[in-house]
Coordinates of C-alpha atoms in Angstrom, one line a residue:
M1 CA 17.7 16.1 25.4
K2 CA 20.2 16.5 28.2
R3 CA 18.7 16.2 31.7
M4 CA 19.0 19.2 34.0
K5 CA 21.1 18.6 37.1
L6 CA 20.4 20.4 40.3
S7 CA 23.5 21.6 42.3
L8 CA 24.0 20.9 45.9
R9 CA 23.9 24.7 46.6
H10 CA 20.4 24.9 45.1
L11 CA 19.1 21.9 47.0
I12 CA 20.4 23.4 50.3
V13 CA 18.7 26.7 49.6
C14 CA 15.4 25.1 48.6
V15 CA 15.2 22.8 51.6
A16 CA 16.2 25.4 54.1
L17 CA 13.9 28.1 52.7
L18 CA 11.0 25.6 52.4
S19 CA 11.5 24.5 56.0
F20 CA 11.6 28.1 57.2
I21 CA 8.5 29.2 55.2
L22 CA 6.4 26.2 56.3
T23 CA 7.4 26.7 59.9
L24 CA 6.6 30.4 59.6
I25 CA 3.2 29.7 58.1
S26 CA 2.5 27.0 60.8
S27 CA 3.5 29.4 63.6
L28 CA 1.5 32.3 62.2
L29 CA -1.6 30.2 61.8
S30 CA -1.2 28.6 65.2
G31 CA -0.8 32.1 66.8
Y32 CA -3.8 33.4 64.9
D33 CA -6.0 30.5 65.9
T34 CA -4.9 30.8 69.6
N35 CA -5.7 34.5 69.6
K36 CA -9.0 34.0 67.7
Q37 CA -10.2 31.4 70.2
T38 CA -9.3 33.6 73.1
L39 CA -11.1 36.6 71.7
L40 CA -14.2 34.5 71.0
A41 CA -14.2 33.0 74.5
N42 CA -13.5 36.3 76.2
T43 CA -16.2 38.2 74.3
L44 CA -18.8 35.5 75.0
E45 CA -18.0 35.5 78.7
T46 CA -17.9 39.3 78.8
N47 CA -21.4 39.6 77.1
R48 CA -22.8 36.8 79.4
M49 CA -21.6 38.6 82.5
Y50 CA -22.8 42.0 81.2
A51 CA -26.3 40.6 80.3
E52 CA -26.6 39.0 83.7
K53 CA -25.7 42.3 85.5
L54 CA -28.2 44.2 83.4
A55 CA -30.9 41.6 84.0
K56 CA -30.4 41.8 87.7
T57 CA -30.5 45.6 87.7
T58 CA -33.7 45.6 85.6
D59 CA -35.3 42.9 87.7
S60 CA -34.5 44.9 90.8
F61 CA -35.9 48.0 89.2
L62 CA -39.2 46.2 88.4
Q63 CA -39.5 44.8 91.9
T64 CA -38.8 48.3 93.3
T65 CA -41.4 49.8 91.0
I66 CA -44.0 47.3 92.1
Q67 CA -43.2 48.0 95.7
T68 CA -43.6 51.7 95.1
L69 CA -47.0 51.1 93.5
S70 CA -47.9 48.8 96.5
V71 CA -47.2 51.7 99.0
S72 CA -49.2 54.1 96.8
A73 CA -52.1 51.6 96.6
S74 CA -52.3 51.6 100.4
E75 CA -52.5 55.4 100.4
I76 CA -55.1 55.4 97.6
A77 CA -57.4 53.0 99.6
L78 CA -57.7 55.7 102.2
I79 CA -58.5 58.6 99.8
I80 CA -60.4 56.8 97.1
N81 CA -63.3 59.2 97.3
D82 CA -61.2 62.4 97.5
E83 CA -60.7 63.6 93.9
N84 CA -58.1 66.3 94.8
A85 CA -56.1 63.9 97.0
L86 CA -56.1 61.3 94.2
L87 CA -54.7 63.9 91.7
R88 CA -52.0 64.8 94.1
E89 CA -51.1 61.2 94.6
A90 CA -50.9 60.6 90.9
D91 CA -48.7 63.6 90.4
R92 CA -46.5 62.5 93.3
L93 CA -46.1 59.0 91.9
K94 CA -45.1 60.4 88.5
L95 CA -42.8 63.2 89.6
Q96 CA -41.1 61.6 92.6
T97 CA -39.8 58.4 91.0
R98 CA -39.4 59.5 87.3
T99 CA -40.2 55.9 86.6
F100 CA -43.4 56.4 84.6
N101 CA -44.2 58.5 81.6
S102 CA -47.8 58.7 82.9
V103 CA -49.8 57.5 85.9
V104 CA -53.4 56.4 86.1
I105 CA -55.7 55.6 89.0
A106 CA -58.9 53.7 88.2
N107 CA -61.8 52.2 90.1
A108 CA -62.9 48.5 90.0
E109 CA -65.0 49.1 86.9
G110 CA -62.1 50.6 85.0
K111 CA -63.2 54.2 85.3
V112 CA -60.3 56.7 85.4
L113 CA -60.3 58.6 88.7
A114 CA -57.1 60.5 88.3
T115 CA -54.1 60.8 85.9
S116 CA -50.8 62.5 85.7
P117 CA -50.2 64.4 83.6
Q118 CA -53.7 65.6 83.5
S119 CA -53.2 66.7 79.9
L120 CA -54.0 63.1 78.9
D121 CA -57.7 64.1 79.3
L122 CA -58.6 60.5 80.5
K123 CA -60.4 61.4 83.8
G124 CA -63.9 59.9 83.9
K125 CA -63.3 57.7 80.9
M126 CA -63.2 53.9 80.9
L127 CA -60.0 52.1 80.3
T128 CA -60.4 49.9 77.2
S129 CA -56.9 48.6 76.5
P130 CA -56.3 44.9 76.8
A131 CA -53.5 45.5 79.3
S132 CA -55.8 47.6 81.7
K133 CA -58.6 45.1 81.4
D134 CA -56.2 42.2 82.2
A135 CA -54.9 44.2 85.2
L136 CA -58.4 44.8 86.5
E137 CA -59.4 41.2 86.0
E138 CA -56.4 39.6 87.6
R139 CA -56.3 41.9 90.6
R140 CA -52.6 41.3 91.3
P141 CA -49.3 43.1 90.5
F142 CA -49.2 43.2 86.7
I143 CA -46.7 43.9 84.0
S144 CA -48.2 44.0 80.5
K145 CA -47.0 43.1 77.1
P146 CA -46.2 46.0 74.8
Y147 CA -49.4 47.5 73.3
T148 CA -50.6 50.6 71.5
G149 CA -52.4 52.9 74.0
I150 CA -55.3 55.4 73.6
T151 CA -52.7 58.1 72.7
G152 CA -51.2 55.9 69.9
R153 CA -48.0 55.3 71.8
L154 CA -46.3 51.9 72.2
I155 CA -46.7 51.3 75.9
I156 CA -45.8 48.9 78.8
F157 CA -48.3 49.1 81.7
I158 CA -47.2 48.3 85.3
S159 CA -50.0 48.2 87.9
Y160 CA -50.9 47.2 91.5
P161 CA -54.4 46.5 92.8
V162 CA -56.1 48.6 95.5
F163 CA -57.9 46.9 98.3
D164 CA -59.6 48.4 101.4
Q165 CA -59.1 47.2 104.9
Y166 CA -61.8 44.6 104.4
D167 CA -60.1 43.2 101.3
E168 CA -62.7 44.6 99.0
Y169 CA -61.3 45.4 95.5
L170 CA -61.4 49.1 94.9
G171 CA -59.5 49.4 91.6
M172 CA -55.9 49.8 90.7
V173 CA -53.0 52.3 90.3
G174 CA -50.6 51.9 87.4
G175 CA -47.9 53.6 85.4
T176 CA -47.0 53.5 81.7
I177 CA -43.5 53.4 80.1
Y178 CA -43.5 54.8 76.5
L179 CA -41.1 52.4 74.7
K180 CA -40.3 54.6 71.7
E181 CA -39.7 57.7 73.8
K182 CA -37.2 58.5 76.5
N183 CA -38.0 56.2 79.4
I184 CA -36.5 54.6 82.4
L185 CA -35.2 51.6 80.4
N186 CA -33.0 54.0 78.5
E187 CA -31.5 55.1 81.8
I188 CA -31.0 51.7 83.2
L189 CA -29.7 50.0 80.1
G190 CA -28.3 52.9 78.1
E191 CA -25.4 52.3 75.7
H192 CA -23.2 49.3 76.2
F193 CA -20.5 49.8 78.8
Y194 CA -17.8 48.6 76.5
K195 CA -17.5 51.0 73.5
D196 CA -16.4 48.1 71.2
G197 CA -19.4 47.6 68.9
S198 CA -21.4 45.7 71.4
Y199 CA -25.0 46.6 72.1
V200 CA -28.0 45.5 74.2
F201 CA -31.6 44.8 73.6
V202 CA -34.5 43.5 75.7
V203 CA -37.3 41.2 74.6
D204 CA -40.6 40.2 76.3
E205 CA -41.9 36.6 76.7
G206 CA -43.2 36.6 73.1
G207 CA -39.8 37.6 71.6
R208 CA -40.9 41.2 70.9
I209 CA -38.2 43.9 71.3
I210 CA -39.2 46.3 74.1
Y211 CA -35.8 48.1 74.3
H212 CA -33.1 48.6 71.7
Q213 CA -30.5 51.3 71.2
D214 CA -31.9 51.7 67.7
Q215 CA -35.4 53.0 68.5
S216 CA -36.6 51.8 65.1
R217 CA -36.2 48.2 66.2
V218 CA -38.5 48.5 69.2
N219 CA -41.7 46.3 68.7
D220 CA -39.9 44.1 66.2
V221 CA -40.6 40.4 66.8
V222 CA -37.3 38.4 66.8
S223 CA -38.6 35.1 68.2
K224 CA -36.8 33.1 65.5
N225 CA -33.4 34.2 67.0
P226 CA -32.0 31.0 68.7
V227 CA -30.8 33.1 71.7
V228 CA -34.3 34.7 72.1
Q229 CA -35.9 31.3 71.9
K230 CA -33.8 30.2 74.9
L231 CA -34.7 33.4 76.7
M232 CA -38.4 32.7 76.1
K233 CA -37.7 29.4 78.0
G234 CA -36.2 31.3 80.9
Q235 CA -32.6 30.2 80.1
S236 CA -29.4 32.2 80.4
G237 CA -25.9 31.8 78.9
A238 CA -23.7 32.7 75.9
E239 CA -23.2 31.4 72.4
R240 CA -22.3 32.3 68.8
V241 CA -25.4 32.8 66.8
I242 CA -26.7 34.0 63.4
N243 CA -29.4 36.6 64.3
T244 CA -32.6 37.5 62.5
Q245 CA -30.7 40.0 60.3
N246 CA -28.3 37.1 59.2
K247 CA -25.4 38.6 61.1
D248 CA -22.8 36.4 62.9
M249 CA -23.0 37.5 66.6
L250 CA -21.4 36.6 69.9
A251 CA -24.3 36.9 72.3
G252 CA -24.6 36.7 76.1
Y253 CA -28.2 36.5 77.4
A254 CA -30.0 36.5 80.8
S255 CA -33.6 36.3 81.9
I256 CA -35.5 38.9 84.0
P257 CA -37.9 36.6 86.0
T258 CA -40.1 39.4 87.5
A259 CA -41.5 40.3 84.0
D260 CA -40.6 37.2 81.9
W261 CA -38.3 39.4 79.9
G262 CA -34.8 38.7 78.7
V263 CA -31.6 40.8 78.1
V264 CA -29.2 40.2 75.2
S265 CA -25.7 41.7 75.0
Q266 CA -24.0 41.0 71.7
R267 CA -21.2 41.9 69.4
E268 CA -20.5 41.1 65.8
T269 CA -18.0 38.3 65.4
E270 CA -16.2 40.1 62.6
I271 CA -15.6 43.1 64.9
T272 CA -14.4 40.8 67.7
L273 CA -11.9 39.0 65.4
A274 CA -10.5 42.2 63.9
P275 CA -7.6 42.4 66.4
A276 CA -6.5 38.8 65.7
K277 CA -6.4 39.6 61.9
D278 CA -4.4 42.8 62.7
M279 CA -2.0 40.8 64.8
L280 CA -1.5 38.2 62.0
R281 CA -0.7 41.0 59.5
K282 CA 1.8 42.6 61.8
M283 CA 3.5 39.2 62.4
V284 CA 3.7 38.6 58.7
V285 CA 5.2 42.1 58.1
T286 CA 7.6 41.7 61.0
S287 CA 8.8 38.3 59.8
F288 CA 9.7 39.4 56.2
P289 CA 13.0 41.2 57.2
F290 CA 14.1 38.1 59.2
L291 CA 13.2 35.9 56.2
F292 CA 15.3 38.1 53.9
V293 CA 18.3 38.0 56.3
S294 CA 17.9 34.3 56.7
L295 CA 17.9 33.8 52.9
I296 CA 21.1 35.8 52.4
F297 CA 22.8 33.8 55.2
I298 CA 21.6 30.5 53.7
L299 CA 23.0 31.4 50.2
W300 CA 26.3 32.3 51.8
L301 CA 26.4 29.1 53.8
S302 CA 25.4 27.0 50.9
D303 CA 28.4 28.2 49.0
K304 CA 30.6 27.3 51.9
I305 CA 29.1 23.8 51.9
A306 CA 29.3 23.3 48.1
L307 CA 33.0 24.2 47.6
P308 CA 34.6 21.5 49.8
L309 CA 32.1 18.9 48.5
H310 CA 32.8 19.6 44.8
K311 CA 35.5 17.0 44.5
L312 CA 33.3 14.4 46.3
A313 CA 30.5 15.1 43.8
Y314 CA 33.0 14.6 41.0
Y315 CA 34.1 11.2 42.3
T316 CA 30.5 10.1 43.0
E317 CA 29.4 11.0 39.5
N318 CA 32.2 9.0 37.8
S319 CA 32.2 6.0 40.1
T320 CA 30.3 2.7 39.8
E321 CA 27.2 2.0 41.8
K322 CA 29.1 -0.1 44.3
N323 CA 31.8 2.6 44.7
Q324 CA 29.0 5.2 45.1
E325 CA 27.6 3.3 48.1
K326 CA 31.2 3.1 49.5
H327 CA 31.8 6.9 49.2
I328 CA 28.4 7.8 50.5
A329 CA 28.9 5.6 53.6
K330 CA 32.1 7.5 54.4
I331 CA 30.3 10.9 54.3
S332 CA 30.4 12.5 57.8
A333 CA 27.2 14.4 59.0
W334 CA 28.9 16.4 61.7
Y335 CA 31.5 18.5 59.9
Y336 CA 31.8 22.2 60.4
E337 CA 29.7 23.4 57.4
V338 CA 26.7 21.2 58.3
I339 CA 26.9 22.4 61.9
Q340 CA 26.8 26.0 60.6
L341 CA 23.7 25.3 58.6
K342 CA 22.0 23.7 61.6
K343 CA 22.9 26.8 63.7
S344 CA 21.2 29.0 61.0
L345 CA 18.1 26.9 61.1
V346 CA 18.0 26.7 64.9
H347 CA 18.4 30.5 65.0
S348 CA 15.6 31.0 62.6
L349 CA 13.3 28.5 64.3
A350 CA 14.1 30.0 67.7
F351 CA 12.9 33.3 66.5
L352 CA 9.6 31.8 65.4
H353 CA 9.2 29.9 68.6
N354 CA 9.8 33.1 70.6
R355 CA 7.1 34.8 68.5
I356 CA 4.6 32.0 69.1
N357 CA 5.5 31.9 72.9
Y358 CA 5.0 35.7 72.9
S359 CA 1.6 35.2 71.2
N360 CA 0.7 32.5 73.7
H361 CA 1.7 34.7 76.6
Q362 CA -0.4 37.6 75.2
S363 CA -3.4 35.3 74.9
K364 CA -3.2 34.6 78.7
T365 CA -2.5 38.2 79.8
D366 CA -5.0 40.9 80.3
P367 CA -4.0 43.8 78.0
L368 CA -5.0 46.6 80.4
T369 CA -3.6 45.4 83.8
K370 CA -0.9 43.0 82.5
L371 CA -2.3 40.4 85.0
T372 CA -3.1 36.9 84.1
N373 CA -6.5 36.7 82.3
R374 CA -9.4 34.3 82.8
R375 CA -7.9 31.7 80.5
G376 CA -4.6 31.7 82.3
M377 CA -6.3 31.6 85.7
D378 CA -8.4 28.6 84.7
E379 CA -5.3 26.7 83.5
H380 CA -3.5 27.3 86.8
M381 CA -6.5 26.1 88.8
E382 CA -7.1 23.1 86.6
K383 CA -3.4 22.0 87.0
W384 CA -3.6 22.3 90.8
L385 CA -6.9 20.4 90.9
N386 CA -5.3 17.6 88.7
D387 CA -2.3 17.5 91.0
E388 CA -4.6 17.8 94.1
T389 CA -2.6 20.9 95.3
P390 CA -4.4 22.8 98.0
F391 CA -4.7 26.6 97.3
S392 CA -6.7 29.6 98.4
L393 CA -8.7 31.9 96.2
I394 CA -9.4 35.6 96.8
L395 CA -12.2 37.1 94.7
L396 CA -12.3 40.8 95.0
D397 CA -13.7 43.9 93.2
I398 CA -13.7 47.6 93.5
D399 CA -16.4 49.2 95.6
H400 CA -18.6 51.6 93.7
F401 CA -16.5 51.3 90.6
K402 CA -19.4 52.5 88.4
R403 CA -19.4 55.8 90.3
V404 CA -15.7 56.2 89.5
N405 CA -16.4 55.7 85.8
D406 CA -19.4 58.0 85.9
T407 CA -17.6 60.7 87.9
Y408 CA -14.1 60.7 86.4
G409 CA -14.6 58.9 83.1
H410 CA -13.6 55.5 81.8
A411 CA -10.0 56.5 81.2
A412 CA -9.7 57.2 85.0
G413 CA -11.5 54.0 85.6
D414 CA -8.9 52.1 83.6
H415 CA -6.1 53.8 85.6
V416 CA -7.8 52.7 88.9
L417 CA -7.9 49.1 87.6
Q418 CA -4.2 49.3 86.8
F419 CA -3.5 50.9 90.2
L420 CA -5.3 48.0 91.9
A421 CA -3.3 45.5 89.8
I422 CA -0.1 47.0 91.0
Q423 CA -1.2 46.9 94.6
M424 CA -2.2 43.2 94.2
V425 CA 1.2 42.3 92.9
E426 CA 3.0 44.2 95.6
S427 CA 0.8 42.6 98.3
A428 CA 1.4 39.1 96.9
E429 CA 4.3 36.7 97.1
P430 CA 6.4 35.8 94.0
H431 CA 4.6 32.5 93.6
H432 CA 1.1 33.9 93.9
I433 CA -1.0 34.4 90.7
C434 CA -2.8 37.7 90.3
C435 CA -5.6 37.7 87.8
R436 CA -8.2 39.9 86.2
Y437 CA -11.4 37.9 86.4
G438 CA -13.5 40.4 84.3
G439 CA -14.6 44.1 84.5
E440 CA -13.7 45.3 88.0
E441 CA -13.4 41.8 89.5
F442 CA -10.0 40.3 90.3
V443 CA -8.7 37.0 91.6
M444 CA -5.6 36.1 93.7
L445 CA -4.5 32.5 93.6
L446 CA -2.4 31.4 96.6
P447 CA -1.0 27.9 96.1
G448 CA -0.3 25.9 99.3
M449 CA -1.8 28.7 101.4
K450 CA -4.4 28.0 104.2
Q451 CA -7.4 30.2 104.7
Q452 CA -6.1 32.3 107.6
E453 CA -3.0 33.1 105.7
A454 CA -5.1 34.0 102.6
I455 CA -7.2 36.3 104.8
H456 CA -4.0 38.1 105.9
V457 CA -3.0 38.6 102.3
A458 CA -6.4 40.0 101.4
E459 CA -6.5 42.2 104.5
R460 CA -3.1 43.5 103.7
L461 CA -4.3 44.5 100.2
R462 CA -7.5 46.0 101.5
T463 CA -5.7 48.1 104.1
K464 CA -3.3 49.3 101.5
M465 CA -6.1 50.4 99.2
E466 CA -8.1 52.2 101.9
S467 CA -5.0 54.2 102.9
T468 CA -3.7 55.1 99.5
I469 CA -5.0 57.8 97.1
S470 CA -5.9 56.2 93.8
P471 CA -5.2 57.7 90.3
C472 CA -8.7 59.3 90.3
G473 CA -7.7 61.5 93.2
E474 CA -9.7 59.8 96.0
I475 CA -9.4 56.6 98.0
V476 CA -11.0 53.6 96.4
T477 CA -11.8 50.6 98.6
I478 CA -12.2 46.9 97.8
S479 CA -14.3 44.0 99.0
A480 CA -13.2 40.4 98.8
G481 CA -14.4 36.8 99.4
V482 CA -12.0 34.0 100.3
A483 CA -12.4 30.3 99.6
V484 CA -10.1 27.4 99.9
Y485 CA -9.6 24.2 97.8
P486 CA -10.4 21.5 98.9
D487 CA -11.9 22.8 102.2
H488 CA -14.9 24.5 100.5
A489 CA -15.2 23.0 97.1
L490 CA -13.7 20.3 94.9
D491 CA -14.1 22.0 91.5
I492 CA -13.4 25.4 90.0
E493 CA -17.0 26.5 89.4
A494 CA -18.0 25.6 93.0
L495 CA -15.0 27.3 94.5
L496 CA -15.6 30.5 92.6
A497 CA -19.2 30.3 93.7
Q498 CA -18.2 30.1 97.3
A499 CA -15.8 33.1 96.9
D500 CA -18.5 35.0 95.0
A501 CA -21.1 34.3 97.8
S502 CA -18.6 35.6 100.4
L503 CA -17.9 38.7 98.2
Y504 CA -21.6 39.3 98.0
E505 CA -21.9 39.1 101.7
A506 CA -19.0 41.6 102.1
K507 CA -20.9 44.0 99.7
K508 CA -24.1 43.5 101.5
N509 CA -22.6 44.2 104.9
G510 CA -21.2 47.6 103.9
R511 CA -18.2 47.0 101.5
N512 CA -14.5 47.6 102.3
R513 CA -14.2 44.2 104.0
I514 CA -13.1 40.7 103.7
V515 CA -15.5 37.7 104.1
A516 CA -14.1 34.2 104.2
A517 CA -16.2 31.1 103.4
A518 CA -16.3 28.5 106.1
A519 CA -18.3 25.3 107.0
S520 CA -19.7 26.8 110.1
D521 CA -18.1 30.1 111.2
E522 CA -17.3 33.0 109.0
Y523 CA -14.2 35.2 109.5
K524 CA -14.9 38.8 108.8
H525 CA -12.3 41.6 108.7
S526 CA -13.0 45.2 108.0
S527 CA -11.9 48.7 108.8
H528 CA -15.2 49.4 110.7

């Protein structure tokens, strides 16, 4: 049987096409993996920060509620024997704060002296629930575990002891929150801020759900969830986890110390990675026309290469082995046809590298504001730290940004974020790095700039914002904290913490101001 011989034209086409396809696959997979890792990291960080903010808000609410009960307890101690006054106080406590679904005032033996609403028909009866008994016995501010009350509702009971001027225990005042009905937790936690499939739930110290957007999940025990187990130990953080419903989730979690509760903000991994898969499909579809054009060009070029080499192939086929070595040694690898083939491959590979560079650029760019994202920001700072390059960091956010979203809607909020990004770029020098840190928080990185110069940049931006109407139709101000490497910290986390502490002080002192970290003296600039 005669052996089949491959022509030079076929070999050129096969090698070139195989090289192109392998490079294409490698580039697509590399781009997908980069985008995937960025999406996972960003989602975990977003959920971690969101859980921490909700935990702080809820903890503040609980402390305020206990303080409210404390003030009421002082009043009750003076009117403990005045039935009508107690009823008025119970009604005031329920109606004024909208915190509780019901309010109860009891004496030291657990006998109900007054309730609101009075339709509960508990006046004169003895409190028998484990939560009320624990509150009476402990005689201290008390937040109960979820339990089923006399009315059959799933309840959390928050109470405060009543003492007279001689520190004699008179009883307690407390309020209930109905977990499976509209309550204050719904208002505080509500739906997830990002409408992207993420959701929030709250668990108590035993891993029992006390708040969930799906009311049917309230009172479920999810203590086997690895994230919940860490919350039960008072830990906070973010991680990828398989939850109790066997779903792959990206969860951020934070503890609420006042009540030993924990907040979990999570999103399904599949939903998070959907954009990366969509990008991969688009890149494949986009690459096919270029692959087709490249194939036509390679076929044409292979013919150009094969024709002038036909005679050489003939002599090689009919020569001796020694003569074959002689002829092959004389073959030049730099003639015109080979150069053309190289140009075709370089052209094709350049396209793929541009695509991967574009993908890498996208992975380091915030899609809304077009500023550098958290990943790109960290890379810049890590490089400067490795090179021991001094730089200043301005951490800023928009004052009362939640009010902008609540008043004008999230679309307007996005426009305000874009507006701030533009003002940042205009206030910065060409070599400065403007970044979106997350949510309404932004960072300006100023390489080689000292603290006083950084303060001037921040002040220039603040002044510009307070004197310019934003896209929502009103002036939106900013507050900022300034920190300098290596003056205030020697690593990224500590430097951000210094800037965040200064930003917190700016917020605490009235907002619309700049606060700079310093070893001894603080430089403060504001419009007030």
